[in-house]
Structure formats: structure tokens, C-alpha cells
């Protein structure tokens, strides 16, 4: 960024290096250079303030796209991604068991570094990019994402305790995880809808 601004500054000031406003009579080339200077200064000020905003916007959209790809992979490979094998060799326990961690991870609830961490706030920051006639639809998509992702993560969390609770077992764990599959799918679809309106 600093290198770009330095280049723009040199580009603006270069025509004036041979001109001094207090020298009279003022050469015609200097009059043109002064006009160019004023116009270029406005462009430089606008560019220097707009570039960080554009960069942040691009980064936010990229994060949403990366998060969507991860969530889409989870939904399309749900049983595989939520099944862990090899934790125990006890035949009475079983070699494989369902694990809800991947569901919570894919929604951005396990790490602040995940691309979908607080995705609802990220999308609302980008709301100004949405065409005015789709503003209501965009807000609905964000709300659907928030509700579905929280429900998916919540049900997945409950499943982690389903085996230990009275009357529980591995079948209860699997039941809750499968319920979270539908919420994860709904969250993915709502996220796709919102992202598409940002393009």
C-alpha cells in the first residue's frame, strides 16, 4: 500500500518539478500542470481511502467462500466426516464412533480463526454491496444462516453427551448427529444465497 501511494505521489508531483507558482509570467505548460495537479490530488486522496475498504471487502468475501467450501464438503460427506475410527480396540465399544466436532468446526464455533467465525457479522458488514431490491432477501438469508448454524452446532453438542446420559447410547449419539445434518445443509444453502448476492 505504501509503495503504491509513493508511486502515485511521484506521478502527481513530477509535472510540477520544473514549475513554481510564484514565478511570473507563468508558462502555459505550468498552468496545465497545476490543473493536472489539482485533479490528480483528488484522485490520489480518493484512491488512498478507497483501496483499504476494497481490500477488506475482498478478504471478507474470500473468507465466506472458503468457509462455504468447507461446509459444503461436510454436508456432502457427512457420515464419513462425523465418524472416527481407531480410538479403541475394545470389541464391546466398537472400532468406530460418531463424533460431532466436525459439525461445530464447520460452522465456525470452535475457533476464532475459522473463516466462518461470526459469519453473520461479516455478511452484515458487506450488506451495502447488495442491490437495494434484494436487501430484504439478503437479510433473510443471513438470519436463516444464523438460526440453522446455531441449531446444527447445538444439536451436535448435545449428541456428545447423549451416550453418557441415562437411557443414552451410541444410537442416541447417531440420532442427534443426523439431526444436525439437516441444519448444516440449511445453513450451507442460506450462506450460498447470501454470498451470491454479494457478487
mmCIF file of C-alpha atoms in Angstrom:
data_model
loop_
_atom_site.group_PDB
_atom_site.id
_atom_site.type_symbol
_atom_site.label_atom_id
_atom_site.label_comp_id
_atom_site.label_asym_id
_atom_site.label_seq_id
_atom_site.Cartn_x
_atom_site.Cartn_y
_atom_site.Cartn_z
ATOM 1 C CA UNK A 1 0.000 0.000 0.000
ATOM 2 C CA UNK A 2 2.760 2.486 0.942
ATOM 3 C CA UNK A 3 4.645 1.686 -2.262
ATOM 4 C CA UNK A 4 1.533 2.368 -4.329
ATOM 5 C CA UNK A 5 0.893 5.688 -2.627
ATOM 6 C CA UNK A 6 4.524 6.722 -3.126
ATOM 7 C CA UNK A 7 4.237 5.949 -6.823
ATOM 8 C CA UNK A 8 1.017 7.946 -7.132
ATOM 9 C CA UNK A 9 2.595 10.894 -5.321
ATOM 10 C CA UNK A 10 5.580 10.927 -7.671
ATOM 11 C CA UNK A 11 3.247 10.647 -10.631
ATOM 12 C CA UNK A 12 1.306 13.666 -9.442
ATOM 13 C CA UNK A 13 4.232 15.866 -8.476
ATOM 14 C CA UNK A 14 6.562 15.103 -11.369
ATOM 15 C CA UNK A 15 4.992 17.639 -13.824
ATOM 16 C CA UNK A 16 5.411 20.396 -11.221
ATOM 17 C CA UNK A 17 9.084 19.924 -10.532
ATOM 18 C CA UNK A 18 10.036 22.463 -13.216
ATOM 19 C CA UNK A 19 7.238 24.890 -12.357
ATOM 20 C CA UNK A 20 6.938 27.324 -9.463
ATOM 21 C CA UNK A 21 3.639 29.042 -8.875
ATOM 22 C CA UNK A 22 5.276 32.277 -7.768
ATOM 23 C CA UNK A 23 7.299 32.714 -10.958
ATOM 24 C CA UNK A 24 5.795 35.191 -13.403
ATOM 25 C CA UNK A 25 4.951 35.125 -16.193
ATOM 26 C CA UNK A 26 3.607 31.620 -15.656
ATOM 27 C CA UNK A 27 4.339 29.307 -18.542
ATOM 28 C CA UNK A 28 1.369 27.699 -20.270
ATOM 29 C CA UNK A 29 2.795 24.255 -19.502
ATOM 30 C CA UNK A 30 2.809 25.161 -15.818
ATOM 31 C CA UNK A 31 -0.832 26.243 -15.932
ATOM 32 C CA UNK A 32 -1.689 22.847 -17.393
ATOM 33 C CA UNK A 33 0.478 21.127 -14.780
ATOM 34 C CA UNK A 34 -1.309 22.959 -11.961
ATOM 35 C CA UNK A 35 -4.687 21.849 -13.300
ATOM 36 C CA UNK A 36 -3.404 18.319 -13.616
ATOM 37 C CA UNK A 37 -2.014 18.521 -10.099
ATOM 38 C CA UNK A 38 -5.359 19.513 -8.603
ATOM 39 C CA UNK A 39 -7.223 16.796 -10.488
ATOM 40 C CA UNK A 40 -4.630 14.164 -9.664
ATOM 41 C CA UNK A 41 -4.612 15.138 -5.988
ATOM 42 C CA UNK A 42 -8.333 14.441 -5.771
ATOM 43 C CA UNK A 43 -7.855 11.077 -7.448
ATOM 44 C CA UNK A 44 -4.969 10.216 -5.115
ATOM 45 C CA UNK A 45 -6.940 11.090 -1.998
ATOM 46 C CA UNK A 46 -9.894 9.057 -3.170
ATOM 47 C CA UNK A 47 -7.707 6.089 -4.111
ATOM 48 C CA UNK A 48 -5.786 6.076 -0.850
ATOM 49 C CA UNK A 49 -9.020 5.983 1.168
ATOM 50 C CA UNK A 50 -10.899 3.550 -1.064
ATOM 51 C CA UNK A 51 -8.224 0.870 -1.515
ATOM 52 C CA UNK A 52 -8.239 -0.373 2.126
ATOM 53 C CA UNK A 53 -12.047 -0.678 2.013
ATOM 54 C CA UNK A 54 -11.941 -2.634 -1.238
ATOM 55 C CA UNK A 55 -9.199 -4.878 0.154
ATOM 56 C CA UNK A 56 -11.181 -5.606 3.339
ATOM 57 C CA UNK A 57 -14.327 -6.327 1.322
ATOM 58 C CA UNK A 58 -12.493 -8.724 -0.972
ATOM 59 C CA UNK A 59 -10.945 -10.511 2.014
ATOM 60 C CA UNK A 60 -14.326 -10.894 3.734
ATOM 61 C CA UNK A 61 -15.922 -12.402 0.625
ATOM 62 C CA UNK A 62 -12.953 -14.731 0.178
ATOM 63 C CA UNK A 63 -13.318 -15.928 3.771
ATOM 64 C CA UNK A 64 -17.014 -16.655 3.226
ATOM 65 C CA UNK A 65 -16.231 -18.604 0.050
ATOM 66 C CA UNK A 66 -13.573 -20.700 1.810
ATOM 67 C CA UNK A 67 -15.916 -21.371 4.709
ATOM 68 C CA UNK A 68 -18.717 -22.312 2.320
ATOM 69 C CA UNK A 69 -16.463 -24.816 0.532
ATOM 70 C CA UNK A 70 -15.570 -26.478 3.836
ATOM 71 C CA UNK A 71 -19.205 -26.617 4.943
ATOM 72 C CA UNK A 72 -20.316 -27.950 1.563
ATOM 73 C CA UNK A 73 -17.730 -30.734 1.816
ATOM 74 C CA UNK A 74 -19.011 -31.650 5.293
ATOM 75 C CA UNK A 75 -22.630 -31.855 4.130
ATOM 76 C CA UNK A 76 -21.715 -33.967 1.092
ATOM 77 C CA UNK A 77 -19.533 -36.303 3.163
ATOM 78 C CA UNK A 78 -21.398 -36.071 6.434
ATOM 79 C CA UNK A 79 -21.227 -39.632 7.742
ATOM 80 C CA UNK A 80 -17.575 -40.017 6.792
ATOM 81 C CA UNK A 81 -16.586 -36.694 8.370
ATOM 82 C CA UNK A 82 -18.527 -37.309 11.596
ATOM 83 C CA UNK A 83 -17.236 -40.861 12.120
ATOM 84 C CA UNK A 84 -13.975 -41.559 13.920
ATOM 85 C CA UNK A 85 -12.379 -44.997 13.985
ATOM 86 C CA UNK A 86 -9.471 -46.490 15.854
ATOM 87 C CA UNK A 87 -9.922 -44.762 19.190
ATOM 88 C CA UNK A 88 -10.490 -48.048 20.987
ATOM 89 C CA UNK A 89 -9.835 -51.714 20.299
ATOM 90 C CA UNK A 90 -12.489 -52.833 22.790
ATOM 91 C CA UNK A 91 -14.912 -55.020 20.787
ATOM 92 C CA UNK A 92 -17.745 -54.197 23.192
ATOM 93 C CA UNK A 93 -17.353 -50.487 22.464
ATOM 94 C CA UNK A 94 -16.775 -50.815 18.736
ATOM 95 C CA UNK A 95 -13.985 -49.693 16.474
ATOM 96 C CA UNK A 96 -15.808 -46.629 15.149
ATOM 97 C CA UNK A 97 -17.978 -43.977 16.738
ATOM 98 C CA UNK A 98 -19.788 -40.846 15.657
ATOM 99 C CA UNK A 99 -18.148 -37.547 16.584
ATOM 100 C CA UNK A 100 -19.909 -34.151 16.410
ATOM 101 C CA UNK A 101 -16.768 -31.998 16.495
ATOM 102 C CA UNK A 102 -16.608 -31.566 12.721
ATOM 103 C CA UNK A 103 -20.104 -30.078 12.661
ATOM 104 C CA UNK A 104 -19.229 -27.381 15.182
ATOM 105 C CA UNK A 105 -15.907 -26.726 13.447
ATOM 106 C CA UNK A 106 -17.526 -26.266 10.032
ATOM 107 C CA UNK A 107 -19.862 -23.607 11.429
ATOM 108 C CA UNK A 108 -17.012 -21.583 12.897
ATOM 109 C CA UNK A 109 -17.914 -22.290 16.519
ATOM 110 C CA UNK A 110 -14.656 -23.981 17.530
ATOM 111 C CA UNK A 111 -12.026 -21.436 16.506
ATOM 112 C CA UNK A 112 -11.833 -17.669 16.093
ATOM 113 C CA UNK A 113 -9.526 -18.283 13.112
ATOM 114 C CA UNK A 114 -12.122 -20.247 11.163
ATOM 115 C CA UNK A 115 -13.357 -18.379 8.036
ATOM 116 C CA UNK A 116 -16.972 -18.664 9.225
ATOM 117 C CA UNK A 117 -16.318 -17.375 12.736
ATOM 118 C CA UNK A 118 -19.050 -14.765 13.317
ATOM 119 C CA UNK A 119 -20.034 -15.095 9.656
ATOM 120 C CA UNK A 120 -23.301 -13.295 10.322
ATOM 121 C CA UNK A 121 -21.404 -10.133 11.311
ATOM 122 C CA UNK A 122 -19.128 -10.496 8.299
ATOM 123 C CA UNK A 123 -22.123 -10.671 5.962
ATOM 124 C CA UNK A 124 -23.822 -7.688 7.565
ATOM 125 C CA UNK A 125 -20.649 -5.635 7.071
ATOM 126 C CA UNK A 126 -20.993 -6.377 3.368
ATOM 127 C CA UNK A 127 -24.689 -5.507 3.194
ATOM 128 C CA UNK A 128 -24.030 -2.256 1.301
ATOM 129 C CA UNK A 129 -22.852 -4.330 -1.688
ATOM 130 C CA UNK A 130 -26.270 -5.925 -2.085
ATOM 131 C CA UNK A 131 -28.645 -4.368 -4.669
ATOM 132 C CA UNK A 132 -31.408 -2.423 -2.936
ATOM 133 C CA UNK A 133 -34.141 -4.625 -4.413
ATOM 134 C CA UNK A 134 -32.525 -7.681 -2.789
ATOM 135 C CA UNK A 135 -31.749 -6.170 0.615
ATOM 136 C CA UNK A 136 -34.659 -7.903 2.338
ATOM 137 C CA UNK A 137 -33.799 -11.248 0.762
ATOM 138 C CA UNK A 138 -30.183 -10.855 1.883
ATOM 139 C CA UNK A 139 -31.178 -10.174 5.489
ATOM 140 C CA UNK A 140 -33.461 -13.221 5.425
ATOM 141 C CA UNK A 141 -30.566 -15.374 4.193
ATOM 142 C CA UNK A 142 -28.298 -14.093 6.990
ATOM 143 C CA UNK A 143 -30.987 -14.808 9.572
ATOM 144 C CA UNK A 144 -31.532 -18.299 8.150
ATOM 145 C CA UNK A 145 -27.790 -18.919 8.293
ATOM 146 C CA UNK A 146 -27.619 -17.781 11.913
ATOM 147 C CA UNK A 147 -30.543 -19.930 13.023
ATOM 148 C CA UNK A 148 -29.547 -23.069 11.108
ATOM 149 C CA UNK A 149 -25.854 -22.903 12.041
ATOM 150 C CA UNK A 150 -26.604 -22.378 15.727
ATOM 151 C CA UNK A 151 -29.107 -25.242 15.750
ATOM 152 C CA UNK A 152 -26.687 -27.552 13.930
ATOM 153 C CA UNK A 153 -23.899 -26.764 16.355
ATOM 154 C CA UNK A 154 -26.210 -27.005 19.365
ATOM 155 C CA UNK A 155 -27.635 -30.394 18.410
ATOM 156 C CA UNK A 156 -24.157 -31.677 17.617
ATOM 157 C CA UNK A 157 -23.016 -30.568 21.069
ATOM 158 C CA UNK A 158 -25.953 -32.341 22.722
ATOM 159 C CA UNK A 159 -25.026 -35.529 20.870
ATOM 160 C CA UNK A 160 -21.623 -35.541 22.553
ATOM 161 C CA UNK A 161 -23.403 -36.169 25.874
ATOM 162 C CA UNK A 162 -26.118 -38.480 24.576
ATOM 163 C CA UNK A 163 -24.223 -41.671 25.358
ATOM 164 C CA UNK A 164 -23.422 -40.736 28.959
ATOM 165 C CA UNK A 165 -26.941 -39.608 29.855
ATOM 166 C CA UNK A 166 -29.406 -42.072 31.446
ATOM 167 C CA UNK A 167 -31.054 -44.135 28.736
ATOM 168 C CA UNK A 168 -28.463 -42.965 26.258
ATOM 169 C CA UNK A 169 -26.147 -44.896 23.982
ATOM 170 C CA UNK A 170 -24.362 -44.767 20.664
ATOM 171 C CA UNK A 171 -27.690 -44.903 18.876
ATOM 172 C CA UNK A 172 -28.712 -41.662 20.603
ATOM 173 C CA UNK A 173 -25.428 -40.047 19.605
ATOM 174 C CA UNK A 174 -26.010 -41.038 15.983
ATOM 175 C CA UNK A 175 -29.608 -39.791 16.156
ATOM 176 C CA UNK A 176 -28.633 -36.303 17.280
ATOM 177 C CA UNK A 177 -25.758 -36.042 14.804
ATOM 178 C CA UNK A 178 -28.070 -36.990 11.951
ATOM 179 C CA UNK A 179 -30.496 -34.306 13.071
ATOM 180 C CA UNK A 180 -27.691 -31.769 12.829
ATOM 181 C CA UNK A 181 -27.114 -32.850 9.213
ATOM 182 C CA UNK A 182 -30.355 -31.174 8.098
ATOM 183 C CA UNK A 183 -29.475 -27.958 9.913
ATOM 184 C CA UNK A 184 -25.982 -27.981 8.405
ATOM 185 C CA UNK A 185 -27.481 -28.368 4.938
ATOM 186 C CA UNK A 186 -29.902 -25.477 5.544
ATOM 187 C CA UNK A 187 -27.050 -23.314 6.834
ATOM 188 C CA UNK A 188 -24.966 -24.083 3.752
ATOM 189 C CA UNK A 189 -27.818 -23.157 1.399
ATOM 190 C CA UNK A 190 -28.509 -19.878 3.223
ATOM 191 C CA UNK A 191 -24.807 -18.992 3.119
ATOM 192 C CA UNK A 192 -24.668 -19.673 -0.631
ATOM 193 C CA UNK A 193 -27.693 -17.433 -1.178
ATOM 194 C CA UNK A 194 -26.097 -14.585 0.759
ATOM 195 C CA UNK A 195 -22.711 -14.898 -0.975
ATOM 196 C CA UNK A 196 -24.300 -14.915 -4.437
ATOM 197 C CA UNK A 197 -25.978 -11.583 -3.695
ATOM 198 C CA UNK A 198 -22.605 -10.024 -2.888
ATOM 199 C CA UNK A 199 -21.320 -10.533 -6.445
#
